[in-house]
PDB file of C-alpha atoms in Angstrom:
ATOM      1  CA  MET B   1      56.584 100.949  35.018  1.00 82.00           C
ATOM      2  CA  ASN B   2      57.101 102.539  38.374  1.00 89.00           C
ATOM      3  CA  ILE B   3      57.806 106.251  37.745  1.00 95.00           C
ATOM      4  CA  ILE B   4      58.160 108.667  40.649  1.00 93.00           C
ATOM      5  CA  ILE B   5      57.534 112.382  40.102  1.00 94.00           C
ATOM      6  CA  THR B   6      58.705 115.095  42.492  1.00 91.00           C
ATOM      7  CA  ASN B   7      57.511 118.570  42.672  1.00 86.00           C
ATOM      8  CA  SER B   8      60.812 119.550  44.565  1.00 83.00           C
ATOM      9  CA  GLY B   9      64.378 120.108  43.079  1.00 79.00           C
ATOM     10  CA  GLY B  10      63.386 122.126  40.225  1.00 88.00           C
ATOM     11  CA  VAL B  11      63.649 119.503  37.489  1.00 93.00           C
ATOM     12  CA  PRO B  12      60.761 119.541  35.063  1.00 95.00           C
ATOM     13  CA  ILE B  13      58.284 116.632  35.130  1.00 96.00           C
ATOM     14  CA  TYR B  14      58.823 115.572  31.562  1.00 97.00           C
ATOM     15  CA  GLU B  15      62.475 115.379  32.264  1.00 96.00           C
ATOM     16  CA  GLN B  16      61.696 113.106  35.239  1.00 96.00           C
ATOM     17  CA  ILE B  17      59.776 110.866  33.260  1.00 97.00           C
ATOM     18  CA  ALA B  18      62.391 110.968  30.424  1.00 96.00           C
ATOM     19  CA  SER B  19      65.207 110.241  32.728  1.00 93.00           C
ATOM     20  CA  GLN B  20      63.655 107.357  34.423  1.00 95.00           C
ATOM     21  CA  ILE B  21      62.437 105.531  31.531  1.00 95.00           C
ATOM     22  CA  LYS B  22      66.194 105.979  30.077  1.00 91.00           C
ATOM     23  CA  GLY B  23      67.286 104.561  33.505  1.00 89.00           C
ATOM     24  CA  LEU B  24      64.914 101.671  32.756  1.00 91.00           C
ATOM     25  CA  ILE B  25      66.188 100.977  29.304  1.00 89.00           C
ATOM     26  CA  LEU B  26      69.974 101.274  30.541  1.00 82.00           C
ATOM     27  CA  GLY B  27      69.319  99.274  33.260  1.00 82.00           C
ATOM     28  CA  GLY B  28      67.836  96.330  31.385  1.00 84.00           C
ATOM     29  CA  SER B  29      64.370  96.716  32.852  1.00 91.00           C
ATOM     30  CA  LEU B  30      62.759  97.568  29.615  1.00 92.00           C
ATOM     31  CA  ARG B  31      64.361  95.841  26.548  1.00 91.00           C
ATOM     32  CA  GLU B  32      64.304  96.223  22.663  1.00 91.00           C
ATOM     33  CA  GLY B  33      60.772  95.920  21.392  1.00 93.00           C
ATOM     34  CA  ASP B  34      59.157  96.194  24.730  1.00 95.00           C
ATOM     35  CA  ALA B  35      55.877  98.438  24.651  1.00 96.00           C
ATOM     36  CA  LEU B  36      55.618 101.595  26.616  1.00 97.00           C
ATOM     37  CA  PRO B  37      52.276 102.675  27.972  1.00 96.00           C
ATOM     38  CA  SER B  38      50.622 104.859  25.862  1.00 96.00           C
ATOM     39  CA  MET B  39      50.996 108.625  26.394  1.00 96.00           C
ATOM     40  CA  ARG B  40      47.314 108.819  27.680  1.00 96.00           C
ATOM     41  CA  ALA B  41      47.604 105.944  29.932  1.00 96.00           C
ATOM     42  CA  LEU B  42      50.913 107.070  31.452  1.00 97.00           C
ATOM     43  CA  ALA B  43      49.699 110.684  32.157  1.00 96.00           C
ATOM     44  CA  GLN B  44      46.648 109.112  33.636  1.00 97.00           C
ATOM     45  CA  ASP B  45      48.670 106.949  36.066  1.00 96.00           C
ATOM     46  CA  LEU B  46      51.062 109.845  36.909  1.00 96.00           C
ATOM     47  CA  ARG B  47      48.180 112.438  37.162  1.00 95.00           C
ATOM     48  CA  VAL B  48      50.053 114.642  34.697  1.00 96.00           C
ATOM     49  CA  SER B  49      49.035 116.141  31.554  1.00 96.00           C
ATOM     50  CA  VAL B  50      49.233 114.083  28.249  1.00 97.00           C
ATOM     51  CA  ILE B  51      51.307 117.021  26.827  1.00 97.00           C
ATOM     52  CA  THR B  52      53.745 116.375  29.614  1.00 97.00           C
ATOM     53  CA  THR B  53      54.161 112.639  28.668  1.00 97.00           C
ATOM     54  CA  LYS B  54      54.180 113.547  25.005  1.00 97.00           C
ATOM     55  CA  ARG B  55      57.197 115.790  25.752  1.00 97.00           C
ATOM     56  CA  ALA B  56      58.894 113.218  27.605  1.00 97.00           C
ATOM     57  CA  TYR B  57      58.264 110.611  24.696  1.00 97.00           C
ATOM     58  CA  GLU B  58      59.664 113.076  22.108  1.00 96.00           C
ATOM     59  CA  ILE B  59      62.868 113.618  24.170  1.00 95.00           C
ATOM     60  CA  LEU B  60      63.293 109.664  24.256  1.00 95.00           C
ATOM     61  CA  GLU B  61      62.615 109.420  20.703  1.00 94.00           C
ATOM     62  CA  SER B  62      65.110 112.278  19.697  1.00 91.00           C
ATOM     63  CA  GLU B  63      67.680 110.663  21.759  1.00 88.00           C
ATOM     64  CA  GLY B  64      67.052 106.960  19.900  1.00 88.00           C
ATOM     65  CA  PHE B  65      65.782 105.436  23.082  1.00 91.00           C
ATOM     66  CA  ILE B  66      62.245 104.754  21.802  1.00 95.00           C
ATOM     67  CA  GLN B  67      60.348 104.628  18.358  1.00 94.00           C
ATOM     68  CA  SER B  68      56.814 105.639  17.989  1.00 94.00           C
ATOM     69  CA  PHE B  69      54.537 104.377  15.420  1.00 94.00           C
ATOM     70  CA  THR B  70      51.196 106.134  14.687  1.00 91.00           C
ATOM     71  CA  GLY B  71      48.224 103.862  15.686  1.00 91.00           C
ATOM     72  CA  ARG B  72      50.595 101.421  17.282  1.00 94.00           C
ATOM     73  CA  GLY B  73      52.379 102.952  20.296  1.00 95.00           C
ATOM     74  CA  SER B  74      55.991 103.406  21.458  1.00 96.00           C
ATOM     75  CA  PHE B  75      58.587 100.739  21.745  1.00 96.00           C
ATOM     76  CA  VAL B  76      62.123 100.483  23.278  1.00 94.00           C
ATOM     77  CA  SER B  77      64.500 100.867  20.260  1.00 91.00           C
ATOM     78  CA  ALA B  78      67.426  98.607  19.379  1.00 85.00           C
ATOM     79  CA  ALA B  79      70.445  99.448  21.614  1.00 72.00           C
ATOM     80  CA  ASP B  80      73.056 101.151  19.784  1.00 72.00           C
ATOM     81  CA  PRO B  81      76.158 100.864  21.882  1.00 70.00           C
ATOM     82  CA  GLU B  82      77.639 103.940  20.620  1.00 75.00           C
ATOM     83  CA  MET B  83      74.491 106.102  21.396  1.00 74.00           C
ATOM     84  CA  MET B  84      74.289 104.600  24.650  1.00 74.00           C
ATOM     85  CA  ARG B  85      78.216 105.493  25.333  1.00 79.00           C
ATOM     86  CA  GLU B  86      77.771 109.300  24.093  1.00 80.00           C
ATOM     87  CA  ASN B  87      74.395 109.580  26.090  1.00 77.00           C
ATOM     88  CA  ASN B  88      76.307 108.325  29.373  1.00 80.00           C
ATOM     89  CA  LEU B  89      79.257 110.729  28.692  1.00 87.00           C
ATOM     90  CA  ARG B  90      77.024 113.543  28.314  1.00 86.00           C
ATOM     91  CA  GLU B  91      75.264 112.910  31.706  1.00 84.00           C
ATOM     92  CA  ILE B  92      78.818 112.313  33.201  1.00 90.00           C
ATOM     93  CA  GLU B  93      79.831 115.728  31.670  1.00 93.00           C
ATOM     94  CA  ASP B  94      76.691 117.521  33.108  1.00 92.00           C
ATOM     95  CA  HIS B  95      77.441 116.022  36.475  1.00 91.00           C
ATOM     96  CA  LEU B  96      81.097 116.963  36.775  1.00 94.00           C
ATOM     97  CA  ALA B  97      80.372 120.340  35.442  1.00 94.00           C
ATOM     98  CA  LYS B  98      77.914 120.769  38.481  1.00 94.00           C
ATOM     99  CA  ALA B  99      80.606 119.264  40.831  1.00 93.00           C
ATOM    100  CA  SER B 100      83.442 121.367  39.488  1.00 94.00           C
ATOM    101  CA  GLU B 101      81.282 124.626  39.755  1.00 94.00           C
ATOM    102  CA  ILE B 102      80.664 123.821  43.698  1.00 95.00           C
ATOM    103  CA  ALA B 103      84.428 122.881  43.876  1.00 94.00           C
ATOM    104  CA  LYS B 104      85.389 126.535  42.762  1.00 95.00           C
ATOM    105  CA  GLN B 105      82.678 128.148  44.827  1.00 95.00           C
ATOM    106  CA  SER B 106      83.978 126.281  47.839  1.00 95.00           C
ATOM    107  CA  GLY B 107      87.581 126.939  47.480  1.00 96.00           C
ATOM    108  CA  VAL B 108      88.471 123.257  46.653  1.00 94.00           C
ATOM    109  CA  THR B 109      91.491 122.883  44.189  1.00 94.00           C
ATOM    110  CA  LYS B 110      91.478 121.013  41.125  1.00 94.00           C
ATOM    111  CA  GLU B 111      93.996 118.556  42.819  1.00 94.00           C
ATOM    112  CA  GLU B 112      91.589 117.956  45.714  1.00 94.00           C
ATOM    113  CA  LEU B 113      88.684 117.367  43.200  1.00 93.00           C
ATOM    114  CA  THR B 114      90.779 115.022  41.227  1.00 93.00           C
ATOM    115  CA  GLU B 115      91.680 113.180  44.402  1.00 92.00           C
ATOM    116  CA  ILE B 116      87.797 112.811  45.353  1.00 91.00           C
ATOM    117  CA  LEU B 117      87.056 111.466  41.685  1.00 91.00           C
ATOM    118  CA  SER B 118      89.991 109.046  42.035  1.00 92.00           C
ATOM    119  CA  MET B 119      88.813 107.749  45.345  1.00 90.00           C
ATOM    120  CA  PHE B 120      85.071 107.154  43.978  1.00 88.00           C
ATOM    121  CA  TYR B 121      86.444 105.751  40.683  1.00 85.00           C
ATOM    122  CA  SER B 122      88.739 103.060  42.181  1.00 77.00           C
ATOM    123  CA  ASP B 123      85.899 101.221  43.835  1.00 56.00           C
TER     124      ASP B 123
END
C-alpha cells in the first residue's frame, strides 16, 4: 500500500492516512475482504505513531469502509453503494463550501461560480 504523508498543508496525518485508504477502496485498488496492514506495521512503514494509525483505522471503521476483528486484523468491508454515495456527497459539499467561500472573498458572483462548475461538469 502506497501512502504518502506530508507535513505541509495542515491536514492531520491520521486524516491523510484515512483519506488515502478510502481512495484506494473507492478506486478499486483495495477490494472487499482485502486485509489491511496491522496498525503497528503501517505505523512502522510510515514512521508515525501507532496511535495515529489507530485513529485512521477508527475513522475508516466508523464510516463503514473497514471492519476490524480482534486477533485477526482489519479488512475492507463489503461495498454499500448508498454509503459510498453519501460519503462522496459529503466530500463534494466540503469542496464546494470551500470554493464558495473563496469565491465570495474574491468577489466572484454566484453566476460566475455556477458557470465555472458547469465547465468542469460537462467534461
